[in-house]
Coordinates of C-alpha atoms and ligand atoms in Angstrom, one line a residue:
M13 CA -22.0 -28.8 9.6
Y14 CA -23.8 -25.6 10.6
I15 CA -25.8 -23.5 8.1
M16 CA -25.8 -19.7 8.3
N17 CA -28.3 -17.5 6.3
K18 CA -26.8 -14.0 6.8
D19 CA -27.7 -11.7 3.8
V20 CA -24.1 -10.9 3.1
L21 CA -20.8 -12.7 3.7
I22 CA -17.7 -10.5 3.6
L23 CA -14.3 -12.2 3.2
G24 CA -11.3 -10.3 4.7
G25 CA -11.2 -7.6 7.4
G26 CA -8.8 -5.1 5.9
P27 CA -9.9 -1.6 4.9
A28 CA -12.0 -2.8 2.0
G29 CA -13.9 -5.5 3.9
M30 CA -14.4 -3.3 6.9
A31 CA -15.8 -0.5 4.8
S32 CA -18.4 -2.8 3.3
A33 CA -19.2 -4.1 6.8
F34 CA -19.7 -0.5 8.1
E35 CA -22.0 0.5 5.2
L36 CA -24.1 -2.7 5.7
H37 CA -24.2 -2.0 9.5
K38 CA -25.5 1.5 8.9
A39 CA -28.3 0.1 6.8
N40 CA -29.1 -2.6 9.4
K41 CA -28.4 -5.4 6.9
S42 CA -27.4 -8.8 8.3
F43 CA -23.8 -9.9 7.5
D44 CA -20.8 -11.7 8.8
L45 CA -17.2 -10.7 8.1
I46 CA -14.6 -13.5 8.1
E47 CA -11.0 -12.6 8.9
K48 CA -8.2 -15.2 9.2
N49 CA -6.0 -13.2 11.6
T50 CA -6.7 -12.2 15.2
K51 CA -6.3 -8.6 14.2
I52 CA -8.4 -6.6 11.8
G53 CA -7.0 -3.9 9.5
G54 CA -5.2 -6.1 7.0
L55 CA -2.1 -4.3 5.7
A56 CA -3.3 -1.2 7.5
K57 CA -3.2 -2.9 10.9
T58 CA -1.2 -1.6 13.9
F59 CA 0.9 -3.6 16.3
Q60 CA 1.7 -3.0 19.9
Y61 CA 5.0 -4.0 21.3
G62 CA 5.2 -3.1 25.0
E63 CA 4.8 0.7 25.1
F64 CA 5.6 1.0 21.4
R65 CA 3.1 1.0 18.5
T66 CA 3.7 0.7 14.8
D67 CA 1.9 0.1 11.5
I68 CA 3.4 -2.5 9.2
G69 CA 4.9 0.3 7.0
P70 CA 4.3 4.1 6.6
H71 CA 0.5 4.7 6.2
R72 CA -0.2 8.2 5.1
F73 CA -3.9 8.8 4.3
F74 CA -4.7 10.7 1.1
S75 CA -7.8 10.8 -1.1
Q76 CA -9.5 12.9 -3.7
N77 CA -12.8 11.9 -2.1
Q78 CA -14.0 14.3 0.6
Y79 CA -16.6 11.7 1.7
L80 CA -13.8 9.5 3.0
Y81 CA -12.3 12.4 5.1
D82 CA -15.7 13.1 6.6
L83 CA -16.3 9.4 7.3
I84 CA -13.0 9.0 9.1
E85 CA -13.5 12.3 11.0
D86 CA -16.9 11.1 12.2
L87 CA -15.3 7.9 13.4
I88 CA -12.2 9.2 15.2
G89 CA -12.8 12.9 15.7
K90 CA -9.9 14.8 17.1
R91 CA -7.7 11.7 17.0
W92 CA -7.4 12.4 13.2
I93 CA -4.3 14.5 13.4
K94 CA -2.6 16.6 10.7
V95 CA 1.1 15.7 10.1
N96 CA 3.6 17.9 8.4
R97 CA 5.2 15.6 5.9
L98 CA 9.0 15.2 5.6
T99 CA 10.1 12.2 3.6
R100 CA 13.4 12.0 1.7
F101 CA 15.7 9.7 -0.3
Y102 CA 19.0 8.7 1.3
I103 CA 21.4 8.1 -1.6
N104 CA 25.1 7.7 -1.4
N105 CA 25.2 9.2 2.1
K106 CA 23.2 12.3 1.1
F107 CA 19.5 13.3 1.6
Y108 CA 17.3 14.2 -1.4
N109 CA 13.8 15.6 -1.0
Y110 CA 10.8 13.6 -2.0
P111 CA 9.4 14.0 -4.6
I112 CA 12.9 14.5 -5.9
E113 CA 13.6 18.1 -6.5
L114 CA 15.8 19.0 -9.4
K115 CA 17.5 21.8 -7.5
T116 CA 18.7 19.5 -4.6
A117 CA 19.6 16.7 -7.0
L118 CA 21.8 19.0 -9.1
Y119 CA 23.4 20.5 -6.0
N120 CA 24.1 17.0 -4.4
V121 CA 25.4 15.1 -7.4
G122 CA 28.2 17.4 -8.4
I123 CA 28.9 19.2 -11.7
Y124 CA 29.5 16.3 -14.0
K125 CA 26.3 14.3 -13.0
A126 CA 24.3 17.5 -12.9
F127 CA 25.2 18.2 -16.5
R128 CA 24.3 14.6 -17.4
I129 CA 20.9 15.0 -15.7
I130 CA 20.0 18.1 -17.7
S131 CA 21.4 16.8 -21.0
D132 CA 19.7 13.4 -20.7
Y133 CA 16.4 15.1 -19.8
L134 CA 16.7 17.5 -22.8
Y135 CA 17.7 14.6 -25.1
E136 CA 14.5 12.6 -24.1
K137 CA 12.3 15.7 -24.6
S138 CA 13.7 16.3 -28.1
K139 CA 13.5 12.6 -28.9
K140 CA 9.7 12.8 -28.2
I141 CA 9.3 15.4 -31.0
F142 CA 10.5 12.8 -33.6
I143 CA 9.6 9.4 -32.1
K144 CA 6.0 9.0 -31.1
K145 CA 6.1 5.3 -29.9
P146 CA 4.4 4.9 -26.5
P147 CA 6.7 3.5 -23.8
S148 CA 6.1 -0.3 -23.3
S149 CA 7.6 -0.7 -19.8
F150 CA 8.1 1.2 -16.6
E151 CA 11.7 1.7 -17.5
E152 CA 11.0 3.2 -20.9
Q153 CA 8.3 5.5 -19.4
I154 CA 10.5 6.8 -16.6
V155 CA 13.6 7.3 -18.8
S156 CA 11.4 9.2 -21.3
D157 CA 9.9 11.4 -18.5
F158 CA 13.0 12.2 -16.5
G159 CA 16.1 11.3 -18.6
R160 CA 18.3 8.2 -17.8
T161 CA 20.6 9.8 -15.2
L162 CA 17.8 11.2 -12.9
A163 CA 15.8 8.0 -13.4
E164 CA 18.7 5.9 -12.3
L165 CA 19.5 8.1 -9.3
N166 CA 16.4 7.0 -7.4
M167 CA 13.4 5.7 -9.4
L168 CA 14.7 2.7 -11.3
N169 CA 16.8 1.1 -8.5
Y170 CA 14.2 1.8 -5.8
T171 CA 11.5 0.3 -7.9
E172 CA 13.6 -2.8 -8.7
K173 CA 14.1 -3.2 -4.9
V174 CA 10.4 -3.0 -4.2
W175 CA 9.3 -5.3 -7.1
G176 CA 12.2 -7.7 -7.4
L177 CA 12.1 -7.3 -11.2
P178 CA 14.1 -5.3 -13.7
C179 CA 12.1 -2.1 -14.6
S180 CA 12.1 -3.3 -18.2
Q181 CA 9.7 -6.1 -17.0
I182 CA 7.4 -3.9 -15.0
S183 CA 4.2 -2.7 -16.7
N184 CA 3.9 1.0 -17.5
D185 CA 0.6 1.0 -15.5
W186 CA 2.6 1.4 -12.4
S187 CA 4.1 4.7 -13.5
K188 CA 0.7 5.9 -14.7
Q189 CA -0.6 5.4 -11.2
R190 CA 2.3 6.6 -9.1
I191 CA 4.9 8.8 -10.9
K192 CA 4.2 12.4 -11.9
G193 CA 6.1 13.6 -14.9
L194 CA 8.8 16.2 -14.6
S195 CA 8.0 19.6 -15.9
I196 CA 10.8 22.1 -16.1
R197 CA 8.3 24.9 -16.3
A198 CA 6.7 23.8 -13.1
I199 CA 10.1 23.5 -11.4
V200 CA 11.2 27.0 -12.5
K201 CA 7.8 28.4 -11.4
K202 CA 8.2 26.8 -8.0
I203 CA 11.7 28.1 -7.5
I204 CA 10.7 31.6 -8.6
L205 CA 7.4 31.9 -6.8
K206 CA 8.3 29.8 -3.8
S207 CA 5.2 27.9 -2.8
R208 CA 4.3 30.0 0.3
S209 CA 1.3 31.7 -1.2
Q210 CA -0.2 28.4 -2.5
P211 CA -2.4 26.1 -0.5
K212 CA -0.7 23.1 1.0
T213 CA -1.1 20.0 -1.1
L214 CA -1.2 16.5 0.3
V215 CA 2.4 16.2 -0.6
D216 CA 3.1 18.7 2.3
Q217 CA 0.6 17.4 4.9
F218 CA -1.4 14.4 5.6
Y219 CA -3.9 13.0 8.2
Y220 CA -3.1 10.2 10.5
P221 CA -5.0 8.5 13.4
D222 CA -3.0 9.3 16.6
T223 CA -2.5 5.7 17.8
G224 CA -1.9 4.1 14.4
T225 CA -3.7 3.7 11.1
A226 CA -5.8 0.7 12.4
L227 CA -7.7 3.0 14.8
I228 CA -10.1 3.6 11.8
Y229 CA -10.9 -0.1 11.5
E230 CA -11.0 -0.7 15.3
K231 CA -13.6 2.0 15.6
I232 CA -15.6 0.5 12.7
K233 CA -15.4 -2.9 14.6
E234 CA -16.7 -1.2 17.8
K235 CA -19.7 0.3 15.9
I236 CA -20.5 -3.1 14.4
S237 CA -20.4 -4.8 17.8
S238 CA -22.9 -2.3 19.2
G239 CA -25.5 -3.4 16.6
N240 CA -27.1 -6.8 16.4
K241 CA -27.2 -7.7 12.7
G242 CA -23.5 -7.9 11.8
A243 CA -20.5 -9.6 13.2
V244 CA -16.7 -9.6 12.7
K245 CA -15.3 -13.1 13.1
T246 CA -11.6 -13.4 13.4
K247 CA -9.4 -16.5 13.2
S248 CA -11.8 -17.7 10.5
S249 CA -11.2 -18.6 6.8
P250 CA -13.2 -19.9 3.9
V251 CA -12.2 -23.4 2.9
K252 CA -14.6 -24.0 -0.1
I253 CA -16.6 -21.8 -2.4
N254 CA -19.4 -23.8 -4.0
H255 CA -21.0 -22.6 -7.2
S256 CA -23.6 -23.6 -9.7
K257 CA -24.3 -22.0 -13.0
D258 CA -23.9 -18.2 -12.5
K259 CA -24.1 -18.2 -8.6
I260 CA -22.1 -18.8 -5.5
T261 CA -24.4 -21.3 -3.7
G262 CA -22.5 -21.7 -0.4
V263 CA -19.2 -20.7 1.2
V264 CA -17.8 -23.2 3.8
V265 CA -16.0 -21.3 6.6
E266 CA -13.8 -22.8 9.2
S267 CA -13.5 -21.2 12.5
N268 CA -11.7 -22.8 15.5
G269 CA -12.1 -26.2 13.9
K270 CA -15.8 -25.7 13.3
K271 CA -17.2 -25.6 9.8
T272 CA -20.2 -23.5 8.8
T273 CA -21.8 -23.2 5.4
Y274 CA -22.9 -19.6 4.5
K275 CA -25.9 -19.6 2.2
S276 CA -25.7 -15.8 1.8
K277 CA -27.3 -14.1 -1.1
N278 CA -24.3 -11.9 -1.6
I279 CA -20.6 -12.4 -1.2
I280 CA -18.0 -9.6 -1.1
S281 CA -14.4 -10.8 -1.2
S282 CA -11.3 -8.9 -0.4
I283 CA -9.1 -11.9 0.1
P284 CA -6.4 -12.5 -2.6
I285 CA -8.1 -13.2 -5.9
T286 CA -5.8 -16.2 -6.4
E287 CA -7.1 -17.8 -3.1
V288 CA -10.7 -17.3 -4.4
I289 CA -9.9 -19.2 -7.6
A290 CA -8.2 -22.0 -5.6
L291 CA -11.3 -22.5 -3.4
M292 CA -13.8 -22.8 -6.2
Q293 CA -15.8 -26.0 -6.2
P294 CA -16.2 -27.4 -8.9
K295 CA -12.7 -26.3 -9.9
A296 CA -12.1 -23.4 -12.2
P297 CA -11.2 -24.3 -15.8
G298 CA -7.5 -25.2 -16.4
A299 CA -6.7 -22.0 -18.3
V300 CA -8.0 -19.9 -15.5
L301 CA -6.1 -21.8 -12.8
K302 CA -2.9 -21.4 -15.0
A303 CA -3.5 -17.7 -15.4
A304 CA -4.1 -17.3 -11.6
K305 CA -0.8 -19.0 -10.9
K306 CA 1.0 -16.4 -12.9
L307 CA -0.4 -13.5 -10.9
K308 CA 2.5 -12.7 -8.5
F309 CA 2.5 -10.9 -5.1
R310 CA 5.6 -9.3 -3.6
S311 CA 6.0 -9.9 0.1
H312 CA 7.2 -7.6 2.8
V313 CA 9.2 -8.2 6.0
F314 CA 9.6 -5.6 8.7
L315 CA 12.2 -5.5 11.4
F316 CA 11.0 -3.2 14.3
I317 CA 13.6 -1.8 16.6
T318 CA 12.8 -0.1 19.9
L319 CA 15.4 2.4 20.9
N320 CA 16.8 4.1 24.0
K321 CA 17.2 7.4 22.1
E322 CA 15.0 10.4 21.6
S323 CA 15.1 10.6 17.8
V324 CA 16.7 9.0 14.7
F325 CA 15.8 11.5 12.0
P326 CA 13.1 14.2 11.4
D327 CA 11.4 12.3 8.5
Q328 CA 8.3 10.1 8.8
W329 CA 10.2 7.8 6.5
L330 CA 13.3 7.6 4.3
Y331 CA 13.8 5.7 1.0
F332 CA 17.0 3.8 0.3
P333 CA 17.4 3.2 -3.4
D334 CA 21.1 2.2 -3.3
R335 CA 21.5 -1.4 -4.4
E336 CA 24.1 -2.3 -1.8
I337 CA 21.7 -1.4 1.1
P338 CA 19.6 -4.5 1.8
F339 CA 16.5 -2.7 3.0
G340 CA 14.2 -0.3 1.0
R341 CA 12.7 2.1 3.5
I342 CA 12.9 3.1 7.1
M343 CA 10.0 4.6 9.1
E344 CA 10.2 6.4 12.4
P345 CA 6.7 6.0 13.9
K346 CA 7.2 8.8 16.5
N347 CA 7.3 11.3 13.6
F348 CA 3.7 10.3 12.6
S349 CA 2.4 10.6 16.2
K350 CA 4.1 11.0 19.6
K351 CA 1.6 8.5 20.9
L352 CA 3.4 5.7 19.1
C353 CA 6.2 5.5 21.7
P354 CA 7.0 6.4 25.3
P355 CA 8.6 9.7 26.2
K356 CA 12.3 10.1 25.5
K357 CA 12.4 6.9 23.4
T358 CA 11.8 6.2 19.8
S359 CA 11.7 3.2 17.4
M360 CA 12.3 2.5 13.8
L361 CA 10.8 0.1 11.3
I362 CA 13.0 -1.3 8.6
E363 CA 11.3 -2.6 5.5
F364 CA 12.5 -5.4 3.3
F365 CA 10.8 -6.3 0.0
C366 CA 11.1 -9.9 -0.9
W367 CA 9.5 -13.0 -2.4
E368 CA 7.7 -15.5 -0.1
N369 CA 10.3 -18.2 0.9
D370 CA 13.4 -16.4 -0.4
N371 CA 16.4 -15.7 1.9
V372 CA 15.1 -12.5 3.4
W373 CA 11.6 -14.0 4.0
N374 CA 13.2 -16.9 5.9
M375 CA 15.7 -14.9 7.8
S376 CA 15.4 -14.7 11.6
K377 CA 15.0 -11.3 13.3
E378 CA 18.7 -11.6 14.5
G379 CA 19.8 -12.2 10.9
L380 CA 17.8 -9.2 9.6
F381 CA 19.3 -7.1 12.4
D382 CA 22.9 -8.2 11.5
L383 CA 22.2 -7.3 7.9
S384 CA 20.9 -3.8 8.8
I385 CA 23.1 -2.6 11.7
G386 CA 26.2 -1.9 9.5
P387 CA 24.5 0.6 7.1
L388 CA 22.5 2.1 10.0
E389 CA 25.7 2.8 12.1
K390 CA 27.6 4.0 9.0
A391 CA 24.8 6.6 8.3
G392 CA 25.0 7.7 11.9
F393 CA 21.3 6.8 12.6
I394 CA 21.7 4.5 15.6
K395 CA 24.4 2.6 17.6
K396 CA 24.0 -1.0 18.6
K397 CA 24.0 0.0 22.3
D398 CA 20.8 2.1 21.7
V399 CA 18.7 -0.9 20.9
I400 CA 16.2 -2.1 23.5
D401 CA 14.5 -4.9 21.5
I402 CA 13.8 -6.2 18.0
Y403 CA 10.7 -7.7 16.4
V404 CA 9.9 -9.2 13.0
H405 CA 6.6 -9.5 11.0
R406 CA 6.0 -10.9 7.5
E407 CA 3.2 -10.2 5.0
K408 CA 2.9 -12.5 2.1
Y409 CA 0.4 -10.5 -0.1
A410 CA 1.9 -7.0 0.3
Y411 CA 2.1 -5.8 -3.3
V412 CA 0.4 -7.0 -6.4
V413 CA 3.0 -7.3 -9.1
Y414 CA 2.3 -5.5 -12.4
D415 CA 4.6 -7.5 -14.6
L416 CA 4.3 -7.3 -18.4
D417 CA 1.7 -10.1 -18.6
Y418 CA -0.4 -9.3 -15.5
K419 CA -3.2 -7.7 -17.5
K420 CA -3.7 -10.7 -19.8
N421 CA -3.7 -13.2 -16.9
L422 CA -5.9 -11.0 -14.7
K423 CA -8.5 -10.6 -17.5
K424 CA -8.8 -14.5 -17.8
V425 CA -9.3 -14.8 -14.0
K426 CA -11.7 -11.9 -13.7
D427 CA -13.8 -12.9 -16.8
Y428 CA -14.3 -16.3 -15.1
L429 CA -15.3 -14.8 -11.7
K430 CA -17.5 -12.2 -13.3
K431 CA -19.9 -15.0 -14.3
F432 CA -21.0 -15.3 -10.7
K433 CA -23.6 -12.6 -10.3
N434 CA -23.6 -12.6 -6.4
L435 CA -19.8 -12.3 -6.0
Q436 CA -18.1 -8.9 -5.8
L437 CA -14.3 -8.6 -5.7
I438 CA -12.8 -5.6 -3.9
G439 CA -9.6 -4.3 -2.4
R440 CA -5.9 -4.7 -3.1
A441 CA -5.2 -8.4 -3.4
G442 CA -8.9 -9.0 -3.8
S443 CA -9.2 -7.2 -7.1
F444 CA -5.4 -7.3 -7.9
R445 CA -5.1 -3.5 -8.0
Y446 CA -2.3 -1.4 -6.5
N447 CA -4.8 0.2 -4.1
N448 CA -4.1 2.4 -1.2
Q449 CA -6.5 2.7 1.8
D450 CA -8.7 5.3 0.0
H451 CA -9.4 3.2 -3.0
A452 CA -9.8 0.0 -0.8
L453 CA -12.4 1.9 1.3
E454 CA -14.2 3.2 -1.8
M455 CA -14.4 -0.2 -3.3
G456 CA -15.8 -1.6 -0.1
I457 CA -18.4 1.1 0.2
L458 CA -19.5 0.7 -3.4
A459 CA -19.8 -3.1 -3.1
A460 CA -22.1 -2.7 -0.1
R461 CA -24.2 0.0 -1.9
S462 CA -24.5 -2.3 -5.0
I463 CA -26.3 -4.7 -2.7
L464 CA -28.3 -2.1 -0.7
E465 CA -29.5 -0.2 -3.7
N466 CA -29.7 -3.2 -6.0
K467 CA -27.6 -1.3 -8.5
K468 CA -24.4 -2.3 -10.2
Y469 CA -21.6 0.1 -9.4
D470 CA -18.4 -0.5 -11.5
I471 CA -15.9 -1.2 -8.8
D472 CA -13.1 -1.7 -11.3
E473 CA -13.4 2.0 -12.2
V474 CA -12.4 3.1 -8.6
G475 CA -9.1 4.9 -8.9
S476 CA -8.7 4.1 -12.6
E477 CA -8.7 7.7 -13.6
G478 CA -4.9 7.4 -13.9
K479 CA -4.4 10.6 -12.0
Y480 CA -1.5 11.1 -9.8
F481 CA -2.8 10.0 -6.4
E482 CA -1.1 12.7 -4.4
R483 CA -2.8 15.8 -5.8
G484 CA -5.7 17.4 -3.9
Y485 CA -5.8 19.8 -1.1
V486 CA -5.9 19.4 2.7
K487 CA -9.1 21.1 3.9
Ligands
FAD15 C1 4.3 -1.4 3.4 C2 3.0 -0.8 3.0 C3 2.8 0.6 3.1 C4 1.6 1.2 2.7 N1 1.5 2.5 2.8 C5 0.3 3.1 2.6 C6 0.1 4.5 2.7 O1 1.0 5.2 3.0 N2 -1.2 5.0 2.5 C7 -2.2 4.2 2.2 O2 -3.4 4.7 2.1 N3 -2.1 2.9 2.0 C8 -0.9 2.3 2.2 N4 -0.7 0.9 2.0 C9 -1.7 0.2 1.4 C10 -2.9 -0.2 2.3 O3 -2.4 -0.9 3.4 C11 -3.8 -1.1 1.5 O4 -4.2 -0.4 0.4 C12 -5.0 -1.6 2.2 O5 -4.7 -2.2 3.4 C13 -5.8 -2.6 1.3 O6 -6.9 -3.0 2.0 P1 -7.7 -4.3 1.6 O7 -8.8 -4.5 2.5 O8 -7.9 -4.2 0.1 O9 -6.6 -5.5 1.7 P2 -5.8 -6.0 3.0 O10 -5.4 -4.8 3.8 O11 -4.7 -6.8 2.4 O12 -6.8 -6.8 3.8 C14 -7.2 -8.1 3.4 C15 -7.6 -8.9 4.6 O13 -8.1 -10.2 4.2 C16 -7.6 -11.1 5.1 N5 -7.5 -12.4 4.4 C17 -6.6 -12.8 3.5 N6 -6.8 -14.1 3.1 C18 -7.8 -14.5 3.9 C19 -8.5 -15.7 4.0 N7 -8.2 -16.8 3.3 N8 -9.5 -15.8 4.9 C20 -9.9 -14.8 5.7 N9 -9.3 -13.6 5.6 C21 -8.3 -13.5 4.7 C22 -6.2 -10.6 5.5 O14 -5.7 -11.1 6.7 C23 -6.5 -9.1 5.6 O15 -7.0 -8.7 6.9 C24 0.6 0.3 2.3 C25 0.7 -1.0 2.2 C26 1.9 -1.6 2.6 C27 2.1 -3.1 2.5

């Protein structure tokens, strides 16, 4: 068994872990970053299939933190391109703008349903005057904000597809983070004023690295390799986390069959929190193990199709809330950056949300293709003869599931792990928070700074302001 005495050990090479590594690299601190895959970037990695490239799903960067924009611009310069956003819902053979616009919705659904949308919305608004009970689930919140008919048109069935749970069993925390309430005043103002004179918000435009979102993390890796104090080690995983009293005393890492014990003073972990619990030696108490088992992750399977065709649709991605359509979202990478496919060709990435080991998870790429081609041909997007090739990829820990009990279970797990003074938990699966890249990066930076400045930053506070993530202006 080898012994390693690097100052810091980072677990996981996604955005959060790479951000910690970059911060430590800039301060010339010694560290190793351990990543189980051959690729870094985590859920924000980019694949190359022949002349085609794709992320694992649409990756639009947005943040309220100017520091992050500057950091990425310094890393990738002119390759940080601005994209005009177009993303829509495809419901019952019609397109609806995203975020859903009342005007288009009323026009598309016909008179009867339009009347229902308005009357349900007004009913919910007037109900709030008399009933002050706060909504206890995602369903109650959304119905109360939008009215039942509009909520069912897109939000409830799409959310159920993504989470695999009825919306009545999804925590309201999800809507606090992601869904902006509907304001009739704001809609009327928008229709009357038209938004031309207003600055563009991140809803209209976003930044994107020209060869895929992983470019950010590949550049960080390059910078780290140019130094001599830090290293990114792929195809490596922790197999045991030893602890005593209030400290992690050693982490055993396996890499190519070789075991090394890291005696690092500080550990930053962005691997799934449930895996950290399972690796603890001595074992975590029974109640903690039980709570950790109840924390669920939703998995993601993509079917990538390369096409002998110039374009499928103008959108970066489309949402498919209809229950009878088996997939949830389709992305066309070319509409993020032309560099993601060869001239005169395009590709599409079809996203399925599933549980690990369910039918979809276990399905072959041919099976997924057979499931998808019917709805795709019916919508007029592609024909079977356009297809060049198909590829499949699976991610087990794609989404943390905010069910009604997650907070209680997470608290048990976190209270136990908080005891260890030299362990910091960051990132999406690492802290069990529905993070996007910006908050994963912020967490990673703060964890490194806590070590460098010997100061405790409250990482759990990152992104907890409950603000709608998409606000903010493009500079
Ligand atoms: C379909 C989809 C679409 C998304 N769209 C957007 C978007 O539009 N905009 C946006 O900003 N964000 C988006 N995200 C979210 C973004 O990808 C994540 O927020 C971000 O990748 C989280 O970074 P992380 O480092 O916390 O975790 P991860 O990216 O999950 O990285 C964790 C890393 O740890 C590694 N690891 C796990 N277990 C072990 C182990 N035992 N040993 C060693 N290594 C291990 C993993 O391989 C991985 O590399 C999307 C995510 C998905 C799934």
